[in-house]
XYZ file of C-alpha atoms in Angstrom:
582
model
C -0.057 -17.906 0.966
C 0.865 -15.883 4.007
C 3.645 -16.629 6.452
C 1.559 -18.321 9.144
C 2.890 -21.710 8.024
C 6.394 -22.095 9.413
C 7.867 -25.259 7.889
C 11.468 -26.341 7.807
C 13.241 -25.976 4.501
C 14.164 -29.396 3.062
C 17.878 -30.056 3.252
C 18.032 -31.313 -0.339
C 18.614 -28.698 -3.069
C 15.589 -27.556 -5.047
C 16.163 -26.721 -8.729
C 12.654 -25.305 -9.131
C 13.633 -21.689 -9.638
C 16.392 -19.839 -11.502
C 19.218 -18.400 -9.453
C 21.993 -19.654 -7.241
C 21.325 -22.607 -4.999
C 20.687 -21.457 -1.445
C 19.329 -18.010 -2.303
C 16.285 -16.705 -0.449
C 14.162 -17.111 -3.582
C 14.930 -20.815 -3.944
C 14.358 -21.442 -0.247
C 11.081 -19.529 -0.244
C 9.526 -21.380 -3.178
C 10.614 -24.796 -1.980
C 9.167 -24.022 1.442
C 5.908 -22.827 -0.115
C 5.534 -26.051 -2.094
C 6.212 -28.203 0.957
C 3.845 -26.096 3.073
C 1.079 -26.336 0.482
C 1.411 -30.122 0.237
C 1.291 -30.522 4.009
C -1.698 -28.200 4.298
C -3.658 -30.156 1.666
C -2.917 -33.483 3.351
C -4.106 -32.318 6.786
C -7.362 -30.408 6.197
C -10.900 -31.672 6.765
C -13.464 -29.924 4.544
C -16.061 -28.752 7.061
C -13.466 -27.482 9.545
C -11.578 -25.719 6.768
C -14.751 -24.018 5.492
C -15.488 -22.782 9.008
C -11.969 -21.338 9.164
C -12.200 -19.748 5.732
C -15.556 -18.134 6.571
C -15.639 -17.305 10.304
C -19.237 -17.232 11.511
C -20.322 -20.014 9.162
C -21.897 -22.752 11.269
C -25.004 -24.870 11.767
C -27.260 -25.608 8.795
C -25.347 -23.278 6.463
C -22.063 -25.033 7.170
C -23.670 -28.447 6.632
C -25.249 -27.274 3.372
C -21.946 -25.937 2.095
C -20.092 -29.083 3.164
C -22.670 -31.240 1.372
C -22.128 -29.319 -1.857
C -18.362 -28.703 -1.766
C -15.236 -30.662 -1.027
C -11.753 -29.317 -0.441
C -9.780 -30.087 -3.579
C -6.444 -28.311 -3.620
C -4.217 -25.457 -2.550
C -2.598 -23.477 -5.339
C 0.523 -21.400 -5.844
C 2.409 -19.817 -8.744
C 6.087 -20.623 -9.396
C 8.634 -19.540 -11.999
C 10.982 -22.345 -13.131
C 13.708 -21.661 -15.666
C 12.227 -24.355 -17.910
C 9.992 -27.433 -17.744
C 12.844 -29.733 -16.714
C 13.597 -27.511 -13.726
C 9.896 -27.509 -12.823
C 9.710 -31.309 -12.857
C 12.882 -31.642 -10.831
C 11.589 -29.124 -8.298
C 8.338 -31.028 -7.801
C 10.271 -34.257 -7.243
C 12.522 -32.529 -4.701
C 9.422 -31.568 -2.704
C 8.006 -35.086 -2.762
C 5.325 -34.267 -5.336
C 4.649 -36.310 -8.468
C 6.793 -34.849 -11.226
C 5.085 -36.595 -14.126
C 1.694 -34.871 -13.753
C 0.409 -33.622 -17.137
C 0.592 -29.862 -17.792
C -2.308 -27.904 -19.317
C -2.485 -24.227 -20.340
C -3.930 -21.916 -17.647
C -6.173 -19.393 -19.343
C -7.451 -17.745 -16.158
C -4.094 -17.090 -14.473
C -2.505 -16.145 -17.804
C -5.148 -13.476 -18.372
C -4.905 -12.200 -14.788
C -1.125 -11.775 -15.116
C -1.488 -10.137 -18.522
C -3.953 -7.582 -17.147
C -1.915 -6.992 -14.000
C 1.360 -6.293 -15.828
C 0.086 -4.964 -19.193
C 1.517 -7.884 -21.182
C 0.103 -9.640 -24.210
C -1.490 -12.933 -23.058
C 0.307 -14.731 -25.879
C 3.647 -13.858 -24.232
C 2.721 -15.599 -20.969
C 2.731 -19.369 -21.309
C 1.265 -20.271 -17.918
C 0.803 -23.985 -17.289
C -1.146 -25.908 -14.632
C 0.036 -29.114 -13.017
C -1.885 -30.910 -10.306
C 0.328 -33.462 -8.566
C -1.908 -35.563 -6.362
C -1.796 -35.990 -2.607
C -4.104 -37.768 -0.164
C -6.292 -36.151 2.472
C -6.633 -37.364 6.089
C -9.243 -39.970 5.078
C -7.355 -41.013 1.962
C -9.420 -38.808 -0.363
C -7.828 -37.626 -3.605
C -6.577 -34.055 -3.572
C -3.890 -32.044 -5.314
C -1.403 -29.237 -5.031
C -2.250 -26.995 -7.974
C 0.968 -25.570 -9.361
C 0.812 -22.699 -11.842
C 4.122 -22.369 -13.676
C 5.424 -19.556 -15.856
C 8.843 -20.306 -17.312
C 11.350 -17.508 -16.640
C 14.739 -18.365 -18.149
C 17.817 -16.492 -16.871
C 17.826 -12.967 -18.269
C 14.162 -13.116 -19.279
C 12.202 -9.816 -19.310
C 9.578 -11.690 -17.283
C 11.888 -11.705 -14.244
C 10.206 -8.562 -12.875
C 6.818 -10.313 -12.932
C 8.326 -13.301 -11.133
C 9.825 -11.113 -8.404
C 6.585 -9.202 -7.850
C 4.423 -12.325 -7.733
C 6.739 -14.190 -5.371
C 6.578 -11.233 -3.006
C 2.775 -10.951 -3.041
C 1.583 -14.528 -3.788
C -1.570 -13.171 -5.385
C -2.449 -16.409 -7.174
C -2.166 -18.612 -4.065
C -5.601 -19.878 -3.070
C -7.718 -22.660 -1.628
C -10.100 -24.493 -3.963
C -13.331 -26.344 -3.355
C -14.939 -28.517 -6.001
C -18.704 -28.161 -6.351
C -20.506 -31.497 -6.374
C -23.277 -31.848 -8.980
C -23.127 -28.194 -10.096
C -26.134 -26.548 -11.683
C -27.012 -22.841 -11.995
C -29.282 -22.798 -8.940
C -26.696 -24.532 -6.732
C -23.908 -22.268 -7.951
C -25.875 -19.083 -7.345
C -26.701 -20.251 -3.827
C -23.069 -21.070 -3.051
C -21.816 -17.756 -4.412
C -24.400 -15.858 -2.384
C -23.438 -17.807 0.747
C -19.760 -16.912 0.414
C -20.626 -13.250 -0.137
C -22.937 -13.274 2.894
C -20.015 -14.321 5.084
C -17.629 -11.651 3.889
C -15.954 -13.155 0.813
C -15.615 -10.692 -2.067
C -15.941 -11.594 -5.758
C -12.468 -11.517 -7.339
C -12.851 -12.651 -10.934
C -12.871 -16.072 -12.521
C -13.141 -17.671 -15.932
C -14.036 -20.621 -18.117
C -11.182 -22.929 -19.180
C -12.110 -24.700 -22.435
C -9.088 -27.007 -22.157
C -10.661 -28.588 -19.064
C -14.318 -27.664 -19.615
C -14.417 -26.140 -16.138
C -15.575 -22.830 -14.645
C -13.767 -21.140 -11.754
C -15.143 -18.478 -9.407
C -12.539 -16.578 -7.374
C -13.143 -14.747 -4.097
C -11.028 -12.667 -1.771
C -11.305 -14.307 1.629
C -12.828 -12.277 4.496
C -10.381 -10.179 6.501
C -11.111 -12.389 9.532
C -10.266 -15.645 7.741
C -8.347 -18.070 9.929
C -6.314 -19.675 7.147
C -3.009 -18.503 5.672
C -4.647 -18.088 2.240
C -6.158 -14.821 1.056
C -8.167 -16.193 -1.898
C -10.771 -18.902 -2.404
C -11.823 -20.701 -5.578
C -15.013 -22.580 -6.347
C -14.547 -24.968 -9.263
C -17.513 -26.315 -11.188
C -17.151 -28.883 -13.952
C -18.738 -27.759 -17.210
C -19.546 -24.484 -18.911
C -21.304 -22.129 -16.474
C -20.494 -18.838 -18.173
C -23.977 -17.442 -17.542
C -23.496 -17.676 -13.786
C -19.874 -16.559 -14.218
C -21.037 -13.360 -15.946
C -23.131 -12.477 -12.881
C -20.140 -13.197 -10.650
C -17.856 -11.012 -12.778
C -20.401 -8.193 -12.592
C -19.899 -8.268 -8.830
C -16.104 -8.196 -9.185
C -14.895 -4.610 -8.721
C -13.512 -3.047 -11.888
C -10.425 -0.787 -11.666
C -12.414 2.417 -12.263
C -15.067 1.398 -9.750
C -12.399 0.462 -7.221
C -10.672 3.810 -7.634
C -13.956 5.710 -7.302
C -14.676 3.906 -4.042
C -11.213 4.845 -2.790
C -11.623 8.459 -3.848
C -14.885 8.744 -1.915
C -13.374 7.419 1.313
C -13.594 10.904 2.801
C -17.373 10.707 2.442
C -17.355 7.548 4.550
C -15.324 9.223 7.304
C -17.724 12.148 7.437
C -20.834 9.950 7.299
C -19.615 7.974 10.311
C -18.646 11.148 12.169
C -22.068 12.712 11.518
C -23.745 9.463 12.591
C -21.882 9.771 15.889
C -22.469 13.529 16.184
C -26.250 13.175 15.683
C -26.252 10.263 18.186
C -28.085 8.051 15.721
C -26.833 4.846 17.422
C -28.442 5.909 20.690
C -31.734 6.587 18.851
C -31.790 3.242 17.010
C -32.708 -0.234 18.234
C -30.918 -3.493 17.398
C -34.101 -5.536 16.886
C -36.952 -3.146 16.026
C -36.879 -0.811 13.038
C -37.452 2.947 13.319
C -38.753 4.947 10.327
C -36.537 7.774 9.059
C -39.100 10.557 9.867
C -39.299 9.406 13.471
C -35.503 9.292 13.726
C -35.312 12.763 12.224
C -37.542 14.146 14.989
C -35.448 12.390 17.647
C -32.056 13.628 16.455
C -33.155 17.039 15.140
C -32.552 16.572 11.415
C -34.497 17.098 8.188
C -36.178 13.814 7.192
C -35.052 14.022 3.548
C -31.398 14.621 4.382
C -31.369 12.008 7.136
C -32.861 9.416 4.769
C -29.966 9.974 2.344
C -27.448 9.553 5.178
C -29.166 6.414 6.465
C -29.110 4.776 3.028
C -25.370 5.436 2.810
C -24.837 4.081 6.325
C -26.833 0.988 5.327
C -24.469 0.492 2.381
C -21.572 0.642 4.859
C -23.238 -1.919 7.137
C -23.578 0.506 10.054
C -27.389 0.281 9.937
C -29.758 -2.071 8.113
C -33.041 -1.185 6.446
C -36.211 -3.266 6.681
C -39.946 -2.855 6.159
C -40.329 -1.249 9.590
C -37.429 1.191 9.191
C -33.762 1.264 10.181
C -31.987 -0.877 12.758
C -28.535 -0.698 14.289
C -25.956 -3.351 13.310
C -23.120 -4.740 15.409
C -20.700 -2.310 13.760
C -23.029 0.646 14.296
C -23.434 -0.251 17.964
C -19.744 0.555 18.492
C -20.603 4.217 17.818
C -23.077 4.277 20.722
C -21.624 6.441 23.489
C -22.961 3.962 26.052
C -21.084 0.980 24.575
C -18.073 -0.435 26.394
C -15.013 1.070 24.692
C -17.280 3.110 22.432
C -15.654 4.225 19.176
C -17.772 7.393 19.088
C -14.893 9.625 20.283
C -12.637 8.103 17.620
C -15.207 8.855 14.904
C -15.444 12.466 16.084
C -11.648 12.829 16.152
C -11.159 11.319 12.684
C -14.045 13.368 11.317
C -12.847 16.513 13.106
C -9.295 17.802 13.679
C -7.544 14.817 12.096
C -9.841 15.081 9.068
C -8.908 18.737 8.685
C -5.195 18.003 8.965
C -5.314 15.350 6.248
C -6.139 18.111 3.771
C -2.477 19.051 4.267
C -1.028 15.597 3.627
C 0.770 16.832 0.502
C 2.567 19.413 2.647
C 3.638 16.667 5.082
C 4.905 14.459 2.260
C 6.824 17.293 0.603
C 8.247 19.043 3.652
C 8.303 16.511 6.483
C 6.308 18.895 8.693
C 3.105 17.248 9.960
C -0.044 18.533 8.297
C -1.522 19.100 11.763
C 1.325 21.457 12.742
C 1.031 23.293 9.424
C -2.725 23.801 9.900
C -2.898 24.638 13.608
C 0.539 26.169 14.148
C 1.572 23.720 16.877
C 1.857 19.995 17.495
C -1.287 18.131 18.400
C -0.270 17.400 22.002
C 0.161 21.131 22.766
C -2.971 21.988 20.783
C -5.120 19.527 22.709
C -3.607 20.560 26.049
C -4.901 24.112 25.536
C -8.448 22.940 24.706
C -9.953 20.899 27.585
C -12.900 19.620 25.541
C -10.655 18.491 22.686
C -8.175 16.970 25.135
C -10.989 14.992 26.765
C -12.211 13.808 23.364
C -8.692 12.693 22.418
C -8.207 10.814 25.695
C -11.545 9.046 25.252
C -10.710 8.208 21.628
C -7.578 6.413 22.833
C -9.750 4.224 25.070
C -11.626 3.108 21.930
C -8.664 0.875 21.082
C -8.608 -0.679 24.544
C -9.449 -4.185 23.227
C -5.832 -4.464 22.099
C -5.003 -4.524 25.833
C -7.240 -7.536 26.568
C -4.407 -10.075 26.519
C -1.621 -7.854 27.841
C -2.224 -8.306 31.609
C -1.568 -12.019 31.050
C 1.885 -11.359 29.564
C 4.504 -13.534 31.304
C 6.477 -10.450 32.368
C 3.527 -9.064 34.339
C 2.533 -12.461 35.705
C 6.089 -13.043 36.937
C 6.219 -9.608 38.557
C 3.003 -10.382 40.427
C 3.782 -13.936 41.534
C 7.496 -14.749 41.669
C 9.315 -14.207 44.995
C 11.929 -11.496 44.975
C 10.414 -9.574 42.069
C 9.844 -5.813 42.317
C 6.070 -5.426 42.195
C 5.752 -1.911 40.836
C 4.618 -1.202 37.265
C 5.253 2.236 35.728
C 3.047 3.230 32.785
C 4.907 5.989 30.936
C 2.588 8.460 29.168
C -0.228 6.066 30.043
C -3.116 8.426 29.293
C -6.096 8.091 31.600
C -4.874 4.777 33.022
C -6.893 2.333 30.920
C -4.001 -0.120 30.514
C -2.527 0.282 33.991
C -5.977 -0.132 35.526
C -6.426 -3.436 33.716
C -3.024 -4.689 34.859
C -3.641 -3.783 38.511
C -7.138 -5.305 38.437
C -5.850 -8.639 37.140
C -2.827 -8.665 39.501
C -3.819 -7.470 43.015
C -0.222 -7.939 44.211
C 1.069 -5.210 41.915
C 1.265 -1.478 42.534
C 1.336 1.140 39.792
C 2.748 4.528 38.890
C 1.090 6.519 36.102
C 3.421 9.140 34.593
C 1.494 11.743 32.589
C 1.000 15.441 31.954
C -0.943 17.284 34.664
C -4.071 17.952 32.595
C -4.470 14.214 31.832
C -4.048 13.052 35.431
C -7.397 14.518 36.532
C -9.279 12.159 34.194
C -6.979 9.290 35.184
C -7.712 9.868 38.872
C -11.458 9.574 38.197
C -11.037 6.386 36.125
C -8.746 4.623 38.599
C -10.888 5.628 41.576
C -13.967 4.189 39.852
C -12.066 0.913 39.502
C -11.154 0.967 43.215
C -7.441 1.309 42.455
C -6.561 4.751 43.810
C -4.847 3.250 46.869
C -2.552 1.103 44.708
C -1.627 3.619 42.027
C 0.462 6.774 42.334
C -0.280 9.539 39.839
C 2.895 11.397 38.954
C 3.004 14.525 36.788
C 5.984 14.709 34.484
C 7.576 14.108 31.113
C 9.751 11.352 29.697
C 12.765 12.733 31.563
C 10.916 11.987 34.830
C 10.694 8.181 34.514
C 11.004 6.942 38.121
C 13.724 4.391 38.896
C 13.398 1.124 40.748
C 10.252 -0.416 39.207
C 10.004 -4.010 38.111
C 8.131 -3.386 34.848
C 7.893 -0.335 32.607
C 5.159 0.116 29.999
C 5.378 2.226 26.833
C 2.062 1.731 25.079
C 1.483 3.466 21.720
C 4.048 6.123 22.611
C 7.076 5.587 20.377
C 5.073 5.752 17.157
C 4.255 9.394 17.959
C 7.892 10.426 17.544
C 10.794 10.407 15.111
C 13.826 8.215 15.718
C 15.819 10.860 17.601
C 13.003 11.479 20.081
C 12.454 7.722 20.452
C 16.112 7.275 21.354
C 15.769 9.981 23.992
C 12.680 8.289 25.480
C 14.306 4.863 25.492
C 17.483 6.194 27.089
C 15.423 7.679 29.930
C 13.805 4.256 30.372
C 17.136 2.419 30.295
C 18.610 4.823 32.877
C 15.685 4.150 35.247
C 15.674 0.374 34.804
C 17.513 -1.984 37.132
C 19.426 -4.824 35.403
C 16.545 -7.243 36.031
C 13.705 -4.832 35.138
C 11.506 -5.399 32.093
C 10.182 -2.994 29.462
C 7.031 -3.771 27.440
C 6.576 -1.657 24.301
C 3.111 -1.889 22.708
C 3.002 -0.835 19.051
C 1.682 -1.915 15.683
C 4.410 -3.430 13.510
C 4.858 -2.687 9.832
C 4.905 -5.880 7.739
C 8.091 -6.699 5.871
C 6.336 -8.375 2.938
C 3.998 -5.603 1.801
C 0.919 -7.371 3.198
C -2.057 -5.140 4.078
C -1.998 -4.067 7.726
C -3.409 -1.515 10.121
C 0.164 -0.388 10.777
C 0.544 0.731 7.158
C -2.548 2.928 7.458
C -1.449 4.351 10.801
C 2.002 5.075 9.375
C 0.344 7.596 7.048
C -1.674 8.993 9.959
C 1.484 9.511 12.021
C 3.231 11.237 9.109
C 0.379 13.705 8.745
C -0.510 14.304 12.393
C 2.429 13.727 14.747
C 5.608 13.517 12.714
C 6.071 9.996 14.053
C 6.003 6.665 12.274
C 5.150 3.007 12.607
C 8.118 0.635 12.415
C 9.071 -2.957 11.799
C 10.132 -5.195 14.673
C 13.675 -5.043 13.307
C 13.661 -1.245 13.446
C 12.442 -1.232 17.038
C 15.142 -3.777 17.908
C 17.766 -1.454 16.412
C 16.475 1.571 18.349
C 16.472 -0.427 21.575
C 20.034 -1.624 20.940
C 21.234 1.952 20.376
C 19.912 2.801 23.854
C 21.509 -0.051 25.808
C 18.453 -2.315 25.591
C 17.791 -5.541 23.738
C 14.622 -7.014 22.297
C 14.126 -10.443 23.861
C 10.650 -11.355 22.589
C 7.430 -10.199 20.988
C 3.807 -11.238 21.450
C 0.886 -10.485 19.094
C -2.089 -8.585 20.520
C -5.467 -7.582 19.104
C -5.993 -4.923 16.401
C -2.628 -5.598 14.781
C -0.550 -4.629 17.835
C 2.391 -6.447 19.428
C 4.021 -6.381 22.842
C 7.798 -6.053 22.450
C 9.683 -7.282 25.512
C 13.020 -5.574 26.170
C 15.629 -5.681 28.928
C 18.871 -3.879 29.608
C 21.718 -5.291 27.581
C 24.209 -7.149 29.786
C 27.384 -5.175 30.425
């Protein structure tokens, strides 16, 4: 279960877990139990399915709702013994006398994950009942592995509490038979769920099918279970065949470079511009259009079809929604990004080991200079880099509506000038000025970038409201109402960030606002775009992604304070800072 559910910790003590009363571990597990119970009580099946599988609607949603019903939410806990488990359930308002059965599936998953003998892991299932919104019977499924004080299993408990890998949502299949089950499994896969194991439990005579939820799921749970009464091991075997094995998973990871190059070549050949979204084009015809050998292009197209960038039908190849983003004519086209990641940044990643060992970016080691200076000396590369930055413009969609900018544009007495520091070609500042006609802007950038910015802002009709100022971070102009630092700080180490922030603080009046746009590293190890970009910054700029707490500390060291943060698209956040009161 992820942290989207913010529930108040019960005031009563919870003896569920070993350790001192009031520790973070006890609080976290008690909160998880309470959150799970509340979640189960509130959900309606069809709405929940639509949230689990975004894009599922109409006849498919009705068919799935007719065959499945929401049954329980599950989590794994680690009491010191059975008495502590029962007392913990009672403290959370859950029935503490529910019968316990052995859990074969979770036991085997833990054994494989931590290289333990299954016989050493006595995992039990309890299903204390709760009622749904219409009074229907449901449960909170509690997996319990006893971990007495001093037990060698304590490391497993700590790792599982941190990752919550057994937490899931479960749907019971009504009137299961092989045909129904195969249809349901195919439907989940069609909407982005990935097979993630399962098993047959002879103690209950029930078969479970686990899935990893789609990345776009709108619930706080990362896994989904279908439960079918009876022995359906034939269908289960097919499901397990689709579950990635460790060696297969590693091979897919090792060939990630092939994916980067395939996408870059797709963009370089301008395949998206040569393909149609609705009518197929045969590979030989495409080869003539893009100037490639038919045999080689067919191999590339099959790989791109596996990636979901194109689809293949009887009439040839068509462009998918993902592939359309590589079309140079698309709004915020990702074609420049594909060419950057398949070009200079791809080359620099061959020197990642050097960056990890020495601290010198792989880019600097390869090209003999940092990437900003390198791009500045190559106009074509500089233009490609600037256009690649625009590819991420959707993360700006909500930013012009930030209360700081709205207040600057509408409240009497506010200074109505916005300074975008190192704002590239003006994509963000242009959006802000377009939404708020009362505001004026200053774009501070290097001279070679301002030429492209002038063209962009003029095309938007904003040249009369925006001053273009050549300079560096030391040239931040004073007296503005709002300052923007968008995707700037992550390019630099902490010392350089302090220097940048001190220049901002020196320019800011006591009532001025600073908005810092960055991706934030998670504090719980959850997958995130920021984690991937942290590696990119290490290898290419010498910078780093940071947690919100780390940004708050940097701001504080420079006379600023973090007063709020707002999530944006693509994993970014807007951090709102002001000068610290004297």
